[in-house]
C-alpha positions as a Python dict, from the first residue, in 0.01 Angstrom:
ca = {
    (1, 'X'): (0, 0, 0),
    (2, 'X'): (50, 403, 77),
    (3, 'X'): (-273, 551, 125),
    (4, 'X'): (-185, 893, -95),
    (5, 'X'): (-174, 668, -385),
    (6, 'X'): (-574, 631, -447),
    (7, 'X'): (-710, 913, -610),
    (8, 'X'): (-821, 1086, -387),
    (9, 'X'): (-508, 1082, -206),
    (10, 'X'): (-318, 1192, -549),
    (11, 'X'): (-626, 1522, -598),
    (12, 'X'): (-509, 1660, -287),
    (13, 'X'): (-100, 1634, -363),
    (14, 'X'): (-196, 1799, -652),
    (15, 'X'): (-426, 2033, -437),
    (16, 'X'): (-139, 2129, -247),
    (17, 'X'): (113, 2130, -490),
    (18, 'X'): (-80, 2380, -731),
    (19, 'X'): (-155, 2581, -378),
    (20, 'X'): (-141, 2920, -557),
    (21, 'X'): (-453, 2782, -794),
    (22, 'X'): (-670, 2681, -532),
    (23, 'X'): (-585, 3026, -324),
    (24, 'X'): (-707, 3145, -668),
    (25, 'X'): (-1007, 2966, -746),
    (26, 'X'): (-1085, 2994, -412),
    (27, 'X'): (-1093, 3381, -423),
    (28, 'X'): (-1316, 3305, -720),
    (29, 'X'): (-1590, 3120, -518),
    (30, 'X'): (-1601, 3469, -285),
    (31, 'X'): (-1691, 3688, -599),
    (32, 'X'): (-1898, 3452, -728),
    (33, 'X'): (-2112, 3380, -433),
    (34, 'X'): (-2185, 3701, -228),
    (35, 'X'): (-2268, 3847, -628),
    (36, 'X'): (-2511, 3501, -671),
    (37, 'X'): (-2652, 3610, -256),
    (38, 'X'): (-2648, 3973, -356),
    (39, 'X'): (-2887, 3864, -678),
    (40, 'X'): (-3082, 3523, -541),
    (41, 'X'): (-3431, 3527, -582),
    (42, 'X'): (-3599, 3538, -189),
    (43, 'X'): (-3957, 3406, -97),
    (44, 'X'): (-4067, 3271, 253),
    (45, 'X'): (-4114, 2954, 184),
    (46, 'X'): (-4109, 2712, -142),
    (47, 'X'): (-4442, 2860, -323),
    (48, 'X'): (-4632, 2556, -544),
    (49, 'X'): (-4742, 2683, -828),
    (50, 'X'): (-4976, 2491, -1030),
    (51, 'X'): (-4978, 2540, -1463),
    (52, 'X'): (-5329, 2736, -1583),
    (53, 'X'): (-5426, 2716, -1928),
    (54, 'X'): (-5715, 2960, -2004),
    (55, 'X'): (-5915, 2986, -2284),
    (56, 'X'): (-6170, 3286, -2353),
    (57, 'X'): (-6437, 3303, -2580),
    (58, 'X'): (-6680, 3592, -2699),
    (59, 'X'): (-7067, 3570, -2794),
    (60, 'X'): (-7133, 3928, -2829),
    (61, 'X'): (-7526, 3949, -2732),
    (62, 'X'): (-7558, 3587, -2642),
    (63, 'X'): (-7741, 3518, -2334),
    (64, 'X'): (-7546, 3366, -2023),
    (65, 'X'): (-7789, 3070, -2150),
    (66, 'X'): (-7702, 3037, -2510),
    (67, 'X'): (-7319, 3096, -2401),
    (68, 'X'): (-7301, 2780, -2175),
    (69, 'X'): (-7516, 2581, -2452),
    (70, 'X'): (-7347, 2660, -2719),
    (71, 'X'): (-6990, 2763, -2632),
    (72, 'X'): (-6886, 2643, -2272),
    (73, 'X'): (-7071, 2258, -2328),
    (74, 'X'): (-6837, 2184, -2631),
    (75, 'X'): (-6516, 2327, -2516),
    (76, 'X'): (-6545, 2143, -2190),
    (77, 'X'): (-6612, 1806, -2393),
    (78, 'X'): (-6314, 1849, -2619),
    (79, 'X'): (-6116, 1992, -2285),
    (80, 'X'): (-6236, 1677, -2073),
    (81, 'X'): (-6013, 1420, -2271),
    (82, 'X'): (-5669, 1615, -2150),
    (83, 'X'): (-5455, 1419, -1912),
    (84, 'X'): (-5333, 1584, -1608),
    (85, 'X'): (-5570, 1783, -1570),
    (86, 'X'): (-5645, 1865, -1126),
    (87, 'X'): (-5930, 2120, -1218),
    (88, 'X'): (-6204, 2231, -1482),
    (89, 'X'): (-6356, 2524, -1420),
    (90, 'X'): (-6586, 2706, -1638),
    (91, 'X'): (-6741, 3045, -1650),
    (92, 'X'): (-7079, 3158, -1865),
    (93, 'X'): (-7185, 3439, -1858),
    (94, 'X'): (-7327, 3743, -2104),
    (95, 'X'): (-7146, 3738, -2406),
    (96, 'X'): (-6845, 3578, -2299),
    (97, 'X'): (-6720, 3181, -2174),
    (98, 'X'): (-6417, 3131, -2034),
    (99, 'X'): (-6276, 2718, -1898),
    (100, 'X'): (-5958, 2714, -1723),
    (101, 'X'): (-5782, 2400, -1695),
    (102, 'X'): (-5528, 2388, -1373),
    (103, 'X'): (-5243, 2131, -1432),
    (104, 'X'): (-5040, 1919, -1206),
    (105, 'X'): (-4722, 2087, -1155),
    (106, 'X'): (-4540, 1806, -1310),
    (107, 'X'): (-4692, 1869, -1624),
    (108, 'X'): (-4536, 1992, -1920),
    (109, 'X'): (-4686, 2313, -1963),
    (110, 'X'): (-4539, 2328, -2341),
    (111, 'X'): (-4696, 2017, -2466),
    (112, 'X'): (-5044, 2083, -2277),
    (113, 'X'): (-5105, 2412, -2444),
    (114, 'X'): (-5030, 2238, -2735),
    (115, 'X'): (-5295, 1967, -2647),
    (116, 'X'): (-5538, 2242, -2532),
    (117, 'X'): (-5501, 2459, -2874),
    (118, 'X'): (-5536, 2138, -3096),
    (119, 'X'): (-5882, 2045, -2917),
    (120, 'X'): (-6031, 2402, -2932),
    (121, 'X'): (-5955, 2403, -3264),
    (122, 'X'): (-6066, 2100, -3388),
    (123, 'X'): (-6489, 2231, -3208),
    (124, 'X'): (-6621, 2372, -3596),
    (125, 'X'): (-6961, 2365, -3495),
    (126, 'X'): (-6968, 2723, -3296),
    (127, 'X'): (-7193, 2990, -3395),
    (128, 'X'): (-7083, 3209, -3676),
    (129, 'X'): (-7095, 3522, -3448),
    (130, 'X'): (-6805, 3389, -3144),
    (131, 'X'): (-6464, 3566, -3207),
    (132, 'X'): (-6157, 3318, -3215),
    (133, 'X'): (-6069, 3187, -2887),
    (134, 'X'): (-5803, 3325, -2691),
    (135, 'X'): (-5542, 3106, -2543),
    (136, 'X'): (-5310, 3219, -2204),
    (137, 'X'): (-5093, 2973, -2006),
    (138, 'X'): (-5086, 3168, -1605),
    (139, 'X'): (-4785, 3049, -1375),
    (140, 'X'): (-4940, 3355, -1127),
    (141, 'X'): (-4940, 3331, -775),
    (142, 'X'): (-5252, 3271, -647),
    (143, 'X'): (-5234, 3475, -381),
    (144, 'X'): (-5065, 3793, -386),
    (145, 'X'): (-4823, 3912, -314),
    (146, 'X'): (-4909, 4361, -201),
    (147, 'X'): (-5238, 4515, -174),
    (148, 'X'): (-5221, 4887, -263),
    (149, 'X'): (-5549, 5105, -114),
    (150, 'X'): (-5577, 5406, -341),
    (151, 'X'): (-5819, 5711, -140),
    (152, 'X'): (-5854, 6073, -135),
    (153, 'X'): (-6077, 6359, -209),
    (154, 'X'): (-6146, 6288, -569),
    (155, 'X'): (-6393, 6208, -784),
    (156, 'X'): (-6487, 5868, -845),
    (157, 'X'): (-6405, 5891, -1217),
    (158, 'X'): (-6078, 6050, -1163),
    (159, 'X'): (-5988, 5812, -883),
    (160, 'X'): (-6012, 5585, -1149),
    (161, 'X'): (-5872, 5699, -1405),
    (162, 'X'): (-5541, 5713, -1195),
    (163, 'X'): (-5566, 5341, -1052),
    (164, 'X'): (-5576, 5213, -1462),
    (165, 'X'): (-5260, 5442, -1487),
    (166, 'X'): (-5099, 5287, -1206),
    (167, 'X'): (-5185, 4923, -1300),
    (168, 'X'): (-5089, 5031, -1675),
    (169, 'X'): (-4717, 5164, -1521),
    (170, 'X'): (-4716, 4876, -1239),
    (171, 'X'): (-4738, 4610, -1504),
    (172, 'X'): (-4412, 4689, -1608),
    (173, 'X'): (-4189, 4627, -1323),
    (174, 'X'): (-3958, 4334, -1297),
    (175, 'X'): (-4133, 4075, -1109),
    (176, 'X'): (-4532, 4201, -1135),
    (177, 'X'): (-4671, 3989, -1358),
    (178, 'X'): (-5045, 4040, -1300),
    (179, 'X'): (-5215, 4311, -1160),
    (180, 'X'): (-5585, 4394, -1068),
    (181, 'X'): (-5817, 4642, -906),
    (182, 'X'): (-6101, 4581, -727),
    (183, 'X'): (-6387, 4890, -596),
    (184, 'X'): (-6372, 5093, -830),
    (185, 'X'): (-6669, 5249, -1119),
    (186, 'X'): (-6673, 5229, -1430),
    (187, 'X'): (-6847, 5512, -1576),
    (188, 'X'): (-7212, 5467, -1808),
    (189, 'X'): (-7499, 5606, -1968),
    (190, 'X'): (-7804, 5518, -1838),
    (191, 'X'): (-8143, 5576, -2026),
    (192, 'X'): (-8420, 5493, -1841),
    (193, 'X'): (-8743, 5492, -2012),
    (194, 'X'): (-9023, 5673, -1936),
    (195, 'X'): (-9369, 5329, -2005),
    (196, 'X'): (-9633, 5610, -2019),
    (197, 'X'): (-9446, 5866, -2319),
    (198, 'X'): (-9357, 5542, -2470),
    (199, 'X'): (-9702, 5470, -2487),
    (200, 'X'): (-9868, 5800, -2568),
    (201, 'X'): (-9631, 5793, -2891),
    (202, 'X'): (-9641, 5451, -3004),
    (203, 'X'): (-9254, 5339, -2944),
    (204, 'X'): (-9077, 5078, -2813),
    (205, 'X'): (-8790, 4997, -2627),
    (206, 'X'): (-8633, 4842, -2981),
    (207, 'X'): (-8698, 5211, -3184),
    (208, 'X'): (-8517, 5389, -2860),
    (209, 'X'): (-8217, 5137, -2925),
    (210, 'X'): (-8204, 5103, -3293),
    (211, 'X'): (-8175, 5528, -3288),
    (212, 'X'): (-7941, 5528, -3055),
    (213, 'X'): (-7737, 5288, -3229),
    (214, 'X'): (-7773, 5450, -3621),
    (215, 'X'): (-7687, 5780, -3437),
    (216, 'X'): (-7369, 5598, -3221),
    (217, 'X'): (-7107, 5415, -3492),
    (218, 'X'): (-6841, 5384, -3721),
    (219, 'X'): (-6949, 5296, -4111),
    (220, 'X'): (-6734, 5255, -4399),
    (221, 'X'): (-6708, 5495, -4674),
    (222, 'X'): (-6516, 5340, -4909),
    (223, 'X'): (-6144, 5369, -4994),
    (224, 'X'): (-5921, 5640, -5195),
    (225, 'X'): (-5545, 5673, -5302),
    (226, 'X'): (-5395, 5961, -5295),
    (227, 'X'): (-5021, 6023, -5393),
    (228, 'X'): (-4984, 5648, -5488),
    (229, 'X'): (-5114, 5524, -5093),
    (230, 'X'): (-5412, 5359, -5051),
    (231, 'X'): (-5659, 5484, -4775),
    (232, 'X'): (-5963, 5334, -4640),
    (233, 'X'): (-6241, 5593, -4540),
    (234, 'X'): (-6494, 5576, -4212),
    (235, 'X'): (-6704, 5858, -4075),
    (236, 'X'): (-6637, 5791, -3674),
    (237, 'X'): (-7013, 5945, -3602),
    (238, 'X'): (-7008, 5917, -3201),
    (239, 'X'): (-7140, 6086, -2930),
    (240, 'X'): (-6948, 6354, -2765),
    (241, 'X'): (-7127, 6398, -2451),
    (242, 'X'): (-7467, 6264, -2250),
    (243, 'X'): (-7603, 6610, -2411),
    (244, 'X'): (-7560, 6507, -2773),
    (245, 'X'): (-7725, 6187, -2649),
    (246, 'X'): (-8030, 6340, -2464),
    (247, 'X'): (-8049, 6499, -2844),
    (248, 'X'): (-8135, 6210, -3065),
    (249, 'X'): (-8392, 6251, -3330),
    (250, 'X'): (-8613, 5933, -3226),
    (251, 'X'): (-8878, 5868, -3566),
    (252, 'X'): (-9225, 5860, -3462),
    (253, 'X'): (-9497, 5679, -3658),
    (254, 'X'): (-9644, 5919, -3860),
    (255, 'X'): (-9269, 6068, -3964),
    (256, 'X'): (-9197, 6325, -3678),
    (257, 'X'): (-8932, 6341, -3495),
    (258, 'X'): (-8915, 6359, -3093),
    (259, 'X'): (-8599, 6408, -2905),
    (260, 'X'): (-8446, 6118, -2720),
    (261, 'X'): (-8489, 6319, -2373),
    (262, 'X'): (-8828, 6367, -2424),
    (263, 'X'): (-8975, 6009, -2326),
    (264, 'X'): (-8619, 5913, -2102),
    (265, 'X'): (-8423, 5963, -1859),
    (266, 'X'): (-8038, 6003, -1951),
    (267, 'X'): (-7771, 6042, -1697),
    (268, 'X'): (-7416, 5957, -1627),
    (269, 'X'): (-7385, 5727, -1313),
    (270, 'X'): (-7133, 5403, -1258),
    (271, 'X'): (-7190, 5050, -1353),
    (272, 'X'): (-7345, 4850, -1024),
    (273, 'X'): (-7122, 4639, -866),
    (274, 'X'): (-7070, 4364, -634),
    (275, 'X'): (-6696, 4477, -491),
    (276, 'X'): (-6654, 4781, -284),
    (277, 'X'): (-6327, 4925, -112),
    (278, 'X'): (-6347, 5191, 176),
    (279, 'X'): (-6091, 5272, 425),
    (280, 'X'): (-6042, 5423, 732),
    (281, 'X'): (-5916, 5775, 761),
    (282, 'X'): (-5879, 5919, 1124),
    (283, 'X'): (-5897, 5642, 1295),
    (284, 'X'): (-5939, 5652, 1632),
    (285, 'X'): (-6006, 6026, 1575),
    (286, 'X'): (-6337, 6196, 1689),
    (287, 'X'): (-6320, 6279, 1283),
    (288, 'X'): (-6313, 5942, 1152),
    (289, 'X'): (-6510, 5865, 813),
    (290, 'X'): (-6507, 5578, 574),
    (291, 'X'): (-6405, 5667, 261),
    (292, 'X'): (-6427, 5503, -84),
    (293, 'X'): (-6112, 5341, -214),
    (294, 'X'): (-5984, 5121, -519),
    (295, 'X'): (-5776, 4851, -406),
    (296, 'X'): (-5470, 4737, -633),
    (297, 'X'): (-5353, 4403, -609),
    (298, 'X'): (-5046, 4282, -695),
    (299, 'X'): (-4930, 3947, -847),
    (300, 'X'): (-4625, 3736, -950),
    (301, 'X'): (-4477, 3484, -1081),
    (302, 'X'): (-4438, 3153, -844),
    (303, 'X'): (-4081, 3059, -713),
    (304, 'X'): (-3972, 3470, -858),
    (305, 'X'): (-3817, 3725, -630),
    (306, 'X'): (-4057, 3891, -386),
    (307, 'X'): (-3798, 4159, -251),
    (308, 'X'): (-3713, 4331, -579),
    (309, 'X'): (-4081, 4402, -661),
    (310, 'X'): (-4160, 4489, -366),
    (311, 'X'): (-3897, 4779, -380),
    (312, 'X'): (-3939, 4880, -742),
    (313, 'X'): (-4358, 4931, -616),
    (314, 'X'): (-4278, 5146, -333),
    (315, 'X'): (-4019, 5317, -547),
    (316, 'X'): (-4332, 5402, -801),
    (317, 'X'): (-4623, 5507, -535),
    (318, 'X'): (-4335, 5680, -351),
    (319, 'X'): (-4229, 5929, -653),
    (320, 'X'): (-4581, 6112, -574),
    (321, 'X'): (-4312, 6517, -695),
    (322, 'X'): (-4338, 6418, -1056),
    (323, 'X'): (-4657, 6535, -1111),
    (324, 'X'): (-4804, 6210, -1254),
    (325, 'X'): (-5107, 6191, -929),
    (326, 'X'): (-5320, 6394, -820),
    (327, 'X'): (-5313, 6661, -567),
    (328, 'X'): (-5527, 6480, -251),
    (329, 'X'): (-5435, 6121, -377),
    (330, 'X'): (-5344, 5939, -73),
    (331, 'X'): (-5199, 5531, -139),
    (332, 'X'): (-5150, 5313, 153),
    (333, 'X'): (-4917, 5019, 137),
    (334, 'X'): (-5235, 4730, 300),
    (335, 'X'): (-5002, 4425, 264),
    (336, 'X'): (-4642, 4339, 162),
    (337, 'X'): (-4573, 4043, 211),
    (338, 'X'): (-4215, 4125, 121),
    (339, 'X'): (-4202, 4274, 491),
    (340, 'X'): (-4240, 3938, 642),
    (341, 'X'): (-4020, 3691, 359),
    (342, 'X'): (-3740, 3977, 494),
    (343, 'X'): (-3803, 3916, 833),
    (344, 'X'): (-3837, 3530, 860),
    (345, 'X'): (-3526, 3496, 654),
    (346, 'X'): (-3328, 3775, 937),
    (347, 'X'): (-3437, 3534, 1221),
    (348, 'X'): (-3333, 3227, 1048),
    (349, 'X'): (-3042, 3350, 934),
    (350, 'X'): (-2953, 3435, 1265),
    (351, 'X'): (-3007, 3141, 1449),
    (352, 'X'): (-2815, 2977, 1114),
    (353, 'X'): (-2490, 3238, 1228),
    (354, 'X'): (-2519, 3185, 1568),
    (355, 'X'): (-2504, 2801, 1598),
    (356, 'X'): (-2189, 2839, 1356),
    (357, 'X'): (-2061, 3090, 1599),
    (358, 'X'): (-2074, 2754, 1859),
    (359, 'X'): (-1952, 2565, 1660),
    (360, 'X'): (-1628, 2765, 1565),
    (361, 'X'): (-1621, 2798, 2001),
    (362, 'X'): (-1646, 2441, 2066),
    (363, 'X'): (-1369, 2327, 1803),
    (364, 'X'): (-1148, 2648, 1962),
    (365, 'X'): (-1163, 2453, 2251),
    (366, 'X'): (-1115, 2087, 2194),
    (367, 'X'): (-883, 2160, 1891),
    (368, 'X'): (-689, 2492, 1937),
    (369, 'X'): (-724, 2812, 1762),
    (370, 'X'): (-524, 2745, 1431),
    (371, 'X'): (-771, 2415, 1375),
    (372, 'X'): (-1076, 2565, 1511),
    (373, 'X'): (-998, 2863, 1221),
    (374, 'X'): (-905, 2571, 926),
    (375, 'X'): (-1172, 2322, 992),
    (376, 'X'): (-1467, 2615, 1029),
    (377, 'X'): (-1378, 2727, 642),
    (378, 'X'): (-1536, 2519, 536),
    (379, 'X'): (-1854, 2706, 660),
    (380, 'X'): (-1852, 3040, 435),
    (381, 'X'): (-1759, 2847, 161),
    (382, 'X'): (-1967, 2579, 148),
    (383, 'X'): (-2209, 2863, 181),
    (384, 'X'): (-2102, 3058, -127),
    (385, 'X'): (-2071, 2740, -358),
    (386, 'X'): (-2439, 2703, -226),
    (387, 'X'): (-2513, 3031, -322),
    (388, 'X'): (-2431, 2998, -713),
    (389, 'X'): (-2596, 2669, -714),
    (390, 'X'): (-2900, 2827, -615),
    (391, 'X'): (-2888, 3027, -842),
    (392, 'X'): (-2792, 2791, -1140),
    (393, 'X'): (-3105, 2563, -1037),
    (394, 'X'): (-3281, 2875, -1098),
    (395, 'X'): (-3436, 2827, -709),
    (396, 'X'): (-3487, 3067, -473),
    (397, 'X'): (-3352, 3115, -120),
    (398, 'X'): (-3604, 3069, 129),
    (399, 'X'): (-3650, 2881, 445),
    (400, 'X'): (-3628, 2522, 326),
    (401, 'X'): (-3353, 2607, 75),
    (402, 'X'): (-3151, 2754, 464),
    (403, 'X'): (-3235, 2474, 630),
    (404, 'X'): (-3095, 2223, 407),
    (405, 'X'): (-2759, 2453, 383),
    (406, 'X'): (-2717, 2454, 834),
    (407, 'X'): (-2779, 2035, 748),
    (408, 'X'): (-2519, 2013, 491),
    (409, 'X'): (-2218, 2263, 676),
    (410, 'X'): (-2324, 2045, 1026),
    (411, 'X'): (-2206, 1721, 780),
    (412, 'X'): (-1915, 1925, 603),
    (413, 'X'): (-1786, 2092, 976),
    (414, 'X'): (-1787, 1753, 1080),
    (415, 'X'): (-1601, 1563, 808),
    (416, 'X'): (-1324, 1875, 831),
    (417, 'X'): (-1272, 1783, 1199),
    (418, 'X'): (-1211, 1446, 1121),
    (419, 'X'): (-952, 1552, 814),
    (420, 'X'): (-786, 1821, 1062),
    (421, 'X'): (-773, 1602, 1350),
    (422, 'X'): (-577, 1334, 1110),
    (423, 'X'): (-347, 1618, 983),
    (424, 'X'): (-256, 1707, 1341),
    (425, 'X'): (-193, 1372, 1422),
    (426, 'X'): (92, 1314, 1125),
    (427, 'X'): (239, 1621, 1281),
    (428, 'X'): (308, 1515, 1597),
    (429, 'X'): (465, 1162, 1467),
    (430, 'X'): (725, 1398, 1315),
    (431, 'X'): (612, 1483, 912),
    (432, 'X'): (667, 1804, 797),
    (433, 'X'): (326, 2046, 735),
    (434, 'X'): (296, 1961, 376),
    (435, 'X'): (355, 1561, 412),
    (436, 'X'): (176, 1577, 711),
    (437, 'X'): (-161, 1713, 490),
    (438, 'X'): (-98, 1459, 238),
    (439, 'X'): (-85, 1166, 468),
    (440, 'X'): (-374, 1275, 670),
    (441, 'X'): (-630, 1399, 426),
    (442, 'X'): (-568, 1049, 169),
    (443, 'X'): (-591, 823, 502),
    (444, 'X'): (-937, 951, 600),
    (445, 'X'): (-1080, 1070, 221),
    (446, 'X'): (-1216, 734, 118),
    (447, 'X'): (-1374, 656, 459),
    (448, 'X'): (-1491, 1033, 422),
    (449, 'X'): (-1599, 1035, 62),
    (450, 'X'): (-1813, 676, 145),
    (451, 'X'): (-1952, 839, 492),
    (452, 'X'): (-2084, 1194, 284),
    (453, 'X'): (-2224, 926, 27),
    (454, 'X'): (-2432, 748, 227),
    (455, 'X'): (-2609, 1040, 406),
    (456, 'X'): (-2694, 1173, 105),
    (457, 'X'): (-2813, 864, -3),
    (458, 'X'): (-3067, 884, 278),
    (459, 'X'): (-3220, 1233, 116),
    (460, 'X'): (-3225, 1136, -227),
    (461, 'X'): (-3592, 999, -206),
    (462, 'X'): (-3731, 1314, -90),
    (463, 'X'): (-3633, 1437, -467),
    (464, 'X'): (-3872, 1169, -610),
    (465, 'X'): (-4169, 1259, -422),
    (466, 'X'): (-4495, 1380, -562),
    (467, 'X'): (-4731, 1634, -484),
    (468, 'X'): (-4770, 1933, -315),
    (469, 'X'): (-4567, 1824, -51),
    (470, 'X'): (-4300, 1669, -227),
    (471, 'X'): (-4234, 2016, -391),
    (472, 'X'): (-4149, 2133, -105),
    (473, 'X'): (-3915, 1885, 72),
    (474, 'X'): (-3758, 1803, -264),
    (475, 'X'): (-3494, 2149, -250),
    (476, 'X'): (-3377, 2013, 47),
}
């Protein structure tokens, strides 16, 4: 039976007869391949991100013990029955309960958010003062991809306000999912009571708290209708500065009043913090000093691009001439994973190109220039097709996917050599170029397909591996 009668033979004959359409498809593949290569998300290695669901419940005025007993324990009881949870952690603090659920990667997070919401709403015996729970899904990577340090000859309050402004701007960048600040000092007003003076006027600390609260609160004052529009009126009574607070009138038991400053020291200070950030200035010189700094850590969603967000962040912090930042502010990049990712990809890509050049040289030595050129064409077109497939599948361009491409290219080059050599044999028998291409391709196509499918079958089990290693290996 003529080998061109098989399905693969008929398909190859169709491609040979309609070569203009094939050329058009090749040109389209090159254009789409280059476009997808430029837009592919890049990272060093596939990042395994375990989806998280965070439940926050505010319980104003409650102690950590009350929060744990009346809120956290009840939430844990209903949430512990949900499946596919790897870790369930909780934290009880003054006025706030936080519960975090870490799910296995294969869990359907859309389904789980519904189960968690239903479970939380089923808890109907929480204290009346408890606010409505906040339930959020997070797929943010555990490690920051970029860390910035802010310092300079600025007051702590000005440094903090600048960090807050920068944080708000960075959160709007594409690819940045979360921004955290550490080392900042939050301003507060501290009232230190003189116990001797308090006893002298027969007062208690509770009397001072009541006096301050009465002066510093918003009070509803009814409503009014003007020009058909209904307005609700509130009297805003708050302190303008610390001097007003010092002059707060505290009622005495005998009916007189006294200023708060007469029985307590009122001062502007900063909240105590457990996180401190320092940065060396003029390191290695005689005038080297350690300055207070604020650290900004930037996070991205796992499995997303890292190069683009890094460039966007550098563009923001490099725009110092816009006047948005105060004079004397110094912003340094302490960590940028995009640099190492780009270096890793460049190294692997360079090694891959070197290997492919060696393949072309070997083909030239054994097959000749024309045959080597034809067989080597499979290399760029296979890469272009791979870039398109990666983008469609939502995968990133990383060292593992590049390794998979190199393995596949080795197999495809072998197949191309077999086809080219068989076509060349038919040419030596006196057939025309078209007839040799038809007969040579159709004769070996079934065997090549069977060999390729056999090789693919050896890699298929990798796609079904579970756990962290499975998620990394499965991209091959």
